């Protein structure tokens, strides 16, 4: 029997597979077709204090081995999440990671406080959405803000605080260190890479937001490099994501340093992907000669 | 739990012209459950699935067909498909046309929008609804499915922009011609009625509440048709298209701007919790309308909710 359970600091997940924020809604649509309780956890659609309508369409553009999105954090707002979405997820026995976002530091602090009494596994601070004008990525590109805002949230929360990092910075290790300094329980990386696609006939970007976040298999090498780098820079656990679309990818991310992983864009194309990978992991572990999948974490041997 | 993903074998390929193809797949479950206006998302060689409105179903043989126009590499790849190849298909997806309670149906279509109208016509026919369809194309060489439309509909009017076949003009001109003919026939029947009973009968044959306009085609065509329907007082449903990733409502990319229902203002529900805090909240500039998902709430919307 292969043990698929993993630990992200003190939090034990039954397997390393987490649905990535923004690619799973709040689980309701997927629960019609799949057992959402079988996943290690679900990171909710990023939500804000007040409802948000998001960006005008087009919000998605396909590109080589992936896609760009600029949804702009469309979400029903904290109160609806508390009254409707989280209760549904609990009723479906899903392990909940609450992904939260805001325009201001106060937004993050307020939501963190309101989540204090909720039965959730962790809070993921979204410091990395590239598709909104305020907060998010602007915070995630400044180590001082990452550290101070993480500390403010940690101070006010009984839940583990994960910080989701953007790759659109000069040194992601500096950002991870700042999160660790601020008391984060874990860092999740990478969010999407900021990009643009151009329609040469209209000479306009396809996305109405002009730019969007690049995700999918194309960003996987970037994610692996960053995870490996961050693993050697901080001692808090890493939740890895960026283009994962097979059981082998999961293993590679864990070997690079991830304690758990998230699947996002891959499941938008193939909704059954997380469950398919889950079914393949035991066999892969046997092949890689580990009894516990967690043994893979950080076993990368760099060339010297 | 419902099954969303189906392995479907391609069993037939029909070239309609150089750039248009009808692909027929085997799937009893999709053919049994699909409603006109719904779509499927099919995985080809491109990264994302491609959404296509269901053009035909044959429940006896358990098959469904999709009409595809070659636009770019993603759609072009479907022209090189081989019979008996297997495809991953999500479906049937979305909210289709609502036919309940209708007796007379006017339909306008253009471009690839005409494909789902085949399925609509067939279903309307089964339900005993009288149908009048107007389609528009650039030129006679672009005309698609004219024979089928003529066979399935009670009235059919074709328009081409250069007048090389049918009437000269746009689909909207064809629609207005169908409507005029319909009204004239109605008036003539009414005037020729010999008794009050006959008049009652004729009057009953056309009730606006049981008549509708359904649209599927280019955005400007549908916008114009919806305005026209509003002017003459016909209910109208439009099948919209938007760039889409997942097709099942989770990614929120296929946003369609819709008029906000005053009661549905979510923000009210948090008034109690947030009232005292609201001064410190940066209140964002938010649009007046809402964004629905083309793949779940749509692709067919009542025209009056669409923020054109």
Tab-separated table of N, CA and C in Angstrom, chain B residues 62-169:
chain	number	residue	atom	x	y	z
B	62	UNK	N	-28.311	6.907	-32.365
B	62	UNK	CA	-27.415	7.369	-31.302
B	62	UNK	C	-26.261	8.194	-31.801
B	63	UNK	N	-26.546	9.144	-32.679
B	63	UNK	CA	-25.468	9.983	-33.211
B	63	UNK	C	-25.836	11.464	-33.090
B	64	UNK	N	-24.817	12.289	-33.156
B	64	UNK	CA	-25.038	13.736	-33.230
B	64	UNK	C	-24.033	14.334	-34.198
B	65	UNK	N	-24.396	15.481	-34.772
B	65	UNK	CA	-23.521	16.110	-35.759
B	65	UNK	C	-23.177	17.536	-35.365
B	66	UNK	N	-22.001	17.964	-35.806
B	66	UNK	CA	-21.529	19.327	-35.561
B	66	UNK	C	-21.146	19.956	-36.883
B	67	UNK	N	-21.552	21.195	-37.085
B	67	UNK	CA	-21.128	21.927	-38.271
B	67	UNK	C	-19.936	22.784	-37.917
B	68	UNK	N	-18.886	22.691	-38.698
B	68	UNK	CA	-17.655	23.411	-38.372
B	68	UNK	C	-17.187	24.214	-39.580
B	69	UNK	N	-16.872	25.469	-39.331
B	69	UNK	CA	-16.287	26.305	-40.392
B	69	UNK	C	-14.811	26.504	-40.106
B	70	UNK	N	-14.018	26.409	-41.155
B	70	UNK	CA	-12.570	26.591	-41.020
B	70	UNK	C	-12.286	28.065	-40.776
B	71	UNK	N	-11.797	28.372	-39.563
B	71	UNK	CA	-11.475	29.767	-39.264
B	71	UNK	C	-9.976	29.927	-39.068
B	72	UNK	N	-9.433	29.166	-38.107
B	72	UNK	CA	-7.998	29.207	-37.838
B	72	UNK	C	-7.540	27.770	-37.609
B	73	UNK	N	-6.314	27.639	-37.097
B	73	UNK	CA	-5.719	26.301	-36.976
B	73	UNK	C	-6.596	25.345	-36.154
B	74	UNK	N	-7.207	25.863	-35.064
B	74	UNK	CA	-8.006	25.006	-34.185
B	74	UNK	C	-9.159	24.337	-34.904
B	75	UNK	N	-9.905	25.105	-35.686
B	75	UNK	CA	-11.029	24.522	-36.426
B	75	UNK	C	-10.541	23.768	-37.656
B	76	UNK	N	-9.477	24.254	-38.281
B	76	UNK	CA	-8.962	23.590	-39.487
B	76	UNK	C	-8.572	22.147	-39.192
B	77	UNK	N	-8.081	21.908	-37.964
B	77	UNK	CA	-7.642	20.557	-37.600
B	77	UNK	C	-8.782	19.545	-37.730
B	78	UNK	N	-10.011	19.990	-37.531
B	78	UNK	CA	-11.141	19.060	-37.614
B	78	UNK	C	-11.441	18.632	-39.051
B	79	UNK	N	-10.820	19.325	-40.010
B	79	UNK	CA	-11.025	18.933	-41.409
B	79	UNK	C	-10.129	17.748	-41.786
B	80	UNK	N	-9.108	17.507	-40.963
B	80	UNK	CA	-8.207	16.387	-41.249
B	80	UNK	C	-8.529	15.155	-40.409
B	81	UNK	N	-9.683	15.162	-39.772
B	81	UNK	CA	-10.058	14.032	-38.923
B	81	UNK	C	-10.297	12.794	-39.779
B	82	UNK	N	-10.138	11.628	-39.136
B	82	UNK	CA	-10.361	10.379	-39.858
B	82	UNK	C	-11.554	9.637	-39.271
B	83	UNK	N	-12.332	9.032	-40.139
B	83	UNK	CA	-13.453	8.213	-39.702
B	83	UNK	C	-12.936	7.135	-38.742
B	84	UNK	N	-13.705	6.885	-37.712
B	84	UNK	CA	-13.428	5.909	-36.645
B	84	UNK	C	-12.389	6.395	-35.627
B	85	UNK	N	-11.911	7.637	-35.783
B	85	UNK	CA	-11.083	8.220	-34.720
B	85	UNK	C	-11.960	8.507	-33.504
B	86	UNK	N	-11.328	8.490	-32.342
B	86	UNK	CA	-12.036	8.689	-31.085
B	86	UNK	C	-11.774	10.096	-30.539
B	87	UNK	N	-12.824	10.766	-30.094
B	87	UNK	CA	-12.664	12.126	-29.564
B	87	UNK	C	-13.270	12.242	-28.185
B	88	UNK	N	-12.596	13.017	-27.337
B	88	UNK	CA	-13.157	13.318	-26.022
B	88	UNK	C	-14.116	14.496	-26.176
B	89	UNK	N	-15.368	14.271	-25.774
B	89	UNK	CA	-16.400	15.295	-25.940
B	89	UNK	C	-17.079	15.546	-24.596
B	90	UNK	N	-17.161	16.822	-24.194
B	90	UNK	CA	-17.956	17.179	-23.023
B	90	UNK	C	-19.331	17.621	-23.516
B	91	UNK	N	-20.365	17.082	-22.912
B	91	UNK	CA	-21.670	17.550	-23.346
B	91	UNK	C	-22.794	16.614	-22.983
B	92	UNK	N	-24.036	16.976	-23.313
B	92	UNK	CA	-24.396	18.283	-23.860
B	92	UNK	C	-24.272	19.383	-22.806
B	93	UNK	N	-23.849	20.575	-23.233
B	93	UNK	CA	-23.553	21.664	-22.307
B	93	UNK	C	-24.473	22.861	-22.536
B	94	UNK	N	-24.661	23.619	-21.471
B	94	UNK	CA	-25.336	24.906	-21.577
B	94	UNK	C	-26.846	24.828	-21.594
B	95	UNK	N	-27.407	26.014	-21.722
B	95	UNK	CA	-28.847	26.212	-21.678
B	95	UNK	C	-29.322	26.527	-23.101
B	96	UNK	N	-30.198	25.699	-23.634
B	96	UNK	CA	-30.610	25.849	-25.020
B	96	UNK	C	-31.845	26.727	-25.205
B	97	UNK	N	-32.489	26.594	-26.363
B	97	UNK	CA	-33.697	27.363	-26.676
B	97	UNK	C	-34.880	26.813	-25.881
B	98	UNK	N	-35.764	27.718	-25.469
B	98	UNK	CA	-36.974	27.318	-24.735
B	98	UNK	C	-38.148	27.332	-25.707
B	99	UNK	N	-38.674	26.139	-26.005
B	99	UNK	CA	-39.740	26.037	-27.000
B	99	UNK	C	-41.126	25.889	-26.383
B	100	UNK	N	-41.167	25.671	-25.073
B	100	UNK	CA	-42.452	25.382	-24.426
B	100	UNK	C	-43.475	26.497	-24.640
B	101	UNK	N	-44.668	26.121	-25.012
B	101	UNK	CA	-45.760	27.077	-25.140
B	101	UNK	C	-45.788	27.815	-26.464
B	102	UNK	N	-44.822	27.522	-27.354
B	102	UNK	CA	-44.786	28.236	-28.631
B	102	UNK	C	-45.580	27.495	-29.705
B	103	UNK	N	-46.225	28.282	-30.554
B	103	UNK	CA	-46.936	27.689	-31.688
B	103	UNK	C	-46.356	28.134	-33.024
B	104	UNK	N	-45.814	29.357	-33.018
B	104	UNK	CA	-45.216	29.877	-34.252
B	104	UNK	C	-43.825	30.404	-33.950
B	105	UNK	N	-42.885	30.037	-34.772
B	105	UNK	CA	-41.509	30.410	-34.502
B	105	UNK	C	-40.859	31.026	-35.735
B	106	UNK	N	-40.366	32.255	-35.551
B	106	UNK	CA	-39.540	32.884	-36.576
B	106	UNK	C	-38.079	32.691	-36.172
B	107	UNK	N	-37.245	32.397	-37.156
B	107	UNK	CA	-35.848	32.097	-36.864
B	107	UNK	C	-34.964	32.878	-37.826
B	108	UNK	N	-33.887	33.432	-37.301
B	108	UNK	CA	-32.933	34.096	-38.175
B	108	UNK	C	-31.533	33.547	-37.900
B	109	UNK	N	-30.803	33.262	-38.966
B	109	UNK	CA	-29.472	32.693	-38.788
B	109	UNK	C	-28.505	33.167	-39.848
B	110	UNK	N	-27.239	33.136	-39.489
B	110	UNK	CA	-26.195	33.498	-40.443
B	110	UNK	C	-24.869	32.928	-39.983
B	111	UNK	N	-23.932	32.806	-40.885
B	111	UNK	CA	-22.614	32.268	-40.543
B	111	UNK	C	-22.726	30.863	-39.983
B	112	UNK	N	-21.830	30.529	-39.035
B	112	UNK	CA	-21.882	29.191	-38.445
B	112	UNK	C	-23.105	29.044	-37.548
B	113	UNK	N	-23.759	30.164	-37.274
B	113	UNK	CA	-24.972	30.138	-36.452
B	113	UNK	C	-26.100	29.338	-37.076
B	114	UNK	N	-26.005	29.031	-38.348
B	114	UNK	CA	-27.117	28.291	-38.950
B	114	UNK	C	-27.104	26.809	-38.553
B	115	UNK	N	-25.936	26.290	-38.134
B	115	UNK	CA	-25.883	24.850	-37.819
B	115	UNK	C	-26.839	24.437	-36.690
B	116	UNK	N	-26.782	25.092	-35.537
B	116	UNK	CA	-27.695	24.684	-34.460
B	116	UNK	C	-29.171	24.850	-34.846
B	117	UNK	N	-29.414	25.668	-35.873
B	117	UNK	CA	-30.800	25.908	-36.277
B	117	UNK	C	-31.421	24.688	-36.957
B	118	UNK	N	-30.578	23.814	-37.499
B	118	UNK	CA	-31.087	22.558	-38.070
B	118	UNK	C	-31.770	21.736	-36.983
B	119	UNK	N	-31.053	21.573	-35.885
B	119	UNK	CA	-31.564	20.813	-34.739
B	119	UNK	C	-32.815	21.493	-34.186
B	120	UNK	N	-32.773	22.825	-34.143
B	120	UNK	CA	-33.938	23.579	-33.659
B	120	UNK	C	-35.150	23.330	-34.546
B	121	UNK	N	-34.944	23.403	-35.858
B	121	UNK	CA	-36.048	23.187	-36.795
B	121	UNK	C	-36.650	21.790	-36.650
B	122	UNK	N	-35.768	20.803	-36.521
B	122	UNK	CA	-36.250	19.428	-36.399
B	122	UNK	C	-37.071	19.245	-35.139
B	123	UNK	N	-36.577	19.840	-34.045
B	123	UNK	CA	-37.291	19.710	-32.774
B	123	UNK	C	-38.634	20.441	-32.830
B	124	UNK	N	-38.618	21.644	-33.411
B	124	UNK	CA	-39.856	22.421	-33.514
B	124	UNK	C	-40.894	21.652	-34.330
B	125	UNK	N	-40.427	21.011	-35.377
B	125	UNK	CA	-41.311	20.237	-36.238
B	125	UNK	C	-41.964	19.078	-35.467
B	126	UNK	N	-41.113	18.378	-34.679
B	126	UNK	CA	-41.641	17.281	-33.851
B	126	UNK	C	-42.700	17.778	-32.883
B	127	UNK	N	-42.542	18.998	-32.401
B	127	UNK	CA	-43.475	19.554	-31.433
B	127	UNK	C	-44.664	20.222	-32.095
B	128	UNK	N	-44.717	20.188	-33.412
B	128	UNK	CA	-45.844	20.765	-34.136
B	128	UNK	C	-45.851	22.284	-34.178
B	129	UNK	N	-44.679	22.875	-34.028
B	129	UNK	CA	-44.570	24.338	-34.086
B	129	UNK	C	-44.354	24.758	-35.540
B	130	UNK	N	-45.087	25.779	-35.971
B	130	UNK	CA	-44.909	26.291	-37.325
B	130	UNK	C	-43.644	27.153	-37.367
B	131	UNK	N	-42.780	26.905	-38.345
B	131	UNK	CA	-41.496	27.617	-38.366
B	131	UNK	C	-41.284	28.398	-39.666
B	132	UNK	N	-40.695	29.587	-39.499
B	132	UNK	CA	-40.299	30.426	-40.626
B	132	UNK	C	-38.844	30.806	-40.414
B	133	UNK	N	-38.000	30.454	-41.370
B	133	UNK	CA	-36.572	30.730	-41.153
B	133	UNK	C	-35.982	31.624	-42.239
B	134	UNK	N	-35.195	32.588	-41.765
B	134	UNK	CA	-34.489	33.502	-42.665
B	134	UNK	C	-32.996	33.315	-42.467
B	135	UNK	N	-32.269	33.106	-43.577
B	135	UNK	CA	-30.818	33.018	-43.457
B	135	UNK	C	-30.167	33.968	-44.449
B	136	UNK	N	-28.977	34.411	-44.098
B	136	UNK	CA	-28.270	35.362	-44.958
B	136	UNK	C	-26.831	34.956	-45.169
B	137	UNK	N	-26.350	35.171	-46.387
B	137	UNK	CA	-24.958	34.854	-46.736
B	137	UNK	C	-24.412	35.945	-47.647
B	138	UNK	N	-23.093	35.922	-47.865
B	138	UNK	CA	-22.492	36.931	-48.729
B	138	UNK	C	-22.916	36.736	-50.189
B	139	UNK	N	-22.745	35.486	-50.638
B	139	UNK	CA	-22.986	35.228	-52.051
B	139	UNK	C	-23.492	33.797	-52.214
B	140	UNK	N	-23.954	33.459	-53.417
B	140	UNK	CA	-24.543	32.132	-53.645
B	140	UNK	C	-23.568	31.003	-53.309
B	141	UNK	N	-22.246	31.249	-53.501
B	141	UNK	CA	-21.268	30.193	-53.222
B	141	UNK	C	-21.099	29.937	-51.726
B	142	UNK	N	-21.560	30.884	-50.897
B	142	UNK	CA	-21.424	30.723	-49.441
B	142	UNK	C	-22.645	30.061	-48.806
B	143	UNK	N	-23.700	29.922	-49.585
B	143	UNK	CA	-24.971	29.447	-49.020
B	143	UNK	C	-24.827	28.012	-48.511
B	144	UNK	N	-25.325	27.794	-47.299
B	144	UNK	CA	-25.245	26.479	-46.668
B	144	UNK	C	-26.631	25.982	-46.279
B	145	UNK	N	-26.840	24.704	-46.426
B	145	UNK	CA	-28.011	24.005	-45.887
B	145	UNK	C	-29.361	24.536	-46.389
B	146	UNK	N	-29.365	25.170	-47.557
B	146	UNK	CA	-30.614	25.744	-48.050
B	146	UNK	C	-31.678	24.660	-48.264
B	147	UNK	N	-31.262	23.531	-48.834
B	147	UNK	CA	-32.221	22.447	-49.072
B	147	UNK	C	-32.856	21.954	-47.783
B	148	UNK	N	-31.991	21.757	-46.772
B	148	UNK	CA	-32.479	21.254	-45.485
B	148	UNK	C	-33.449	22.242	-44.836
B	149	UNK	N	-33.090	23.514	-44.904
B	149	UNK	CA	-33.951	24.541	-44.313
B	149	UNK	C	-35.306	24.550	-45.014
B	150	UNK	N	-35.246	24.458	-46.316
B	150	UNK	CA	-36.465	24.486	-47.116
B	150	UNK	C	-37.366	23.293	-46.783
B	151	UNK	N	-36.728	22.158	-46.559
B	151	UNK	CA	-37.479	20.933	-46.273
B	151	UNK	C	-38.084	20.973	-44.864
B	152	UNK	N	-37.314	21.500	-43.893
B	152	UNK	CA	-37.738	21.410	-42.491
B	152	UNK	C	-38.674	22.532	-42.055
B	153	UNK	N	-38.560	23.692	-42.706
B	153	UNK	CA	-39.334	24.845	-42.242
B	153	UNK	C	-40.630	24.981	-43.036
B	154	UNK	N	-41.614	25.623	-42.424
B	154	UNK	CA	-42.870	25.892	-43.138
B	154	UNK	C	-42.700	27.070	-44.085
B	155	UNK	N	-41.780	27.961	-43.731
B	155	UNK	CA	-41.468	29.084	-44.621
B	155	UNK	C	-39.985	29.343	-44.567
B	156	UNK	N	-39.378	29.608	-45.712
B	156	UNK	CA	-37.930	29.793	-45.761
B	156	UNK	C	-37.618	30.947	-46.697
B	157	UNK	N	-36.775	31.869	-46.250
B	157	UNK	CA	-36.351	32.946	-47.142
B	157	UNK	C	-34.845	33.136	-47.021
B	158	UNK	N	-34.196	33.109	-48.152
B	158	UNK	CA	-32.745	33.200	-48.222
B	158	UNK	C	-32.359	34.557	-48.781
B	159	UNK	N	-31.347	35.171	-48.171
B	159	UNK	CA	-30.849	36.443	-48.694
B	159	UNK	C	-29.359	36.335	-48.966
B	160	UNK	N	-28.908	36.967	-50.038
B	160	UNK	CA	-27.462	37.111	-50.244
B	160	UNK	C	-27.163	38.593	-50.433
B	161	UNK	N	-25.999	38.987	-49.948
B	161	UNK	CA	-25.651	40.405	-49.990
B	161	UNK	C	-25.505	40.901	-51.422
B	162	UNK	N	-25.037	40.013	-52.326
B	162	UNK	CA	-24.868	40.446	-53.717
B	162	UNK	C	-26.071	40.065	-54.591
B	163	UNK	N	-27.064	39.452	-53.987
B	163	UNK	CA	-28.277	39.112	-54.728
B	163	UNK	C	-28.112	37.962	-55.719
B	164	UNK	N	-26.985	37.220	-55.600
B	164	UNK	CA	-26.737	36.152	-56.571
B	164	UNK	C	-27.706	34.984	-56.411
B	165	UNK	N	-28.303	34.866	-55.256
B	165	UNK	CA	-29.404	33.915	-55.088
B	165	UNK	C	-30.319	34.422	-53.988
B	166	UNK	N	-31.573	34.016	-54.032
B	166	UNK	CA	-32.532	34.512	-53.032
B	166	UNK	C	-32.767	36.002	-53.198
B	167	UNK	N	-33.223	36.646	-52.133
B	167	UNK	CA	-33.437	38.089	-52.241
B	167	UNK	C	-32.109	38.810	-51.986
B	168	UNK	N	-31.979	40.027	-52.495
B	168	UNK	CA	-30.742	40.785	-52.283
B	168	UNK	C	-30.835	41.510	-50.945
B	169	UNK	N	-29.864	41.279	-50.101
B	169	UNK	CA	-29.865	41.949	-48.801
B	169	UNK	C	-29.313	41.056	-47.717
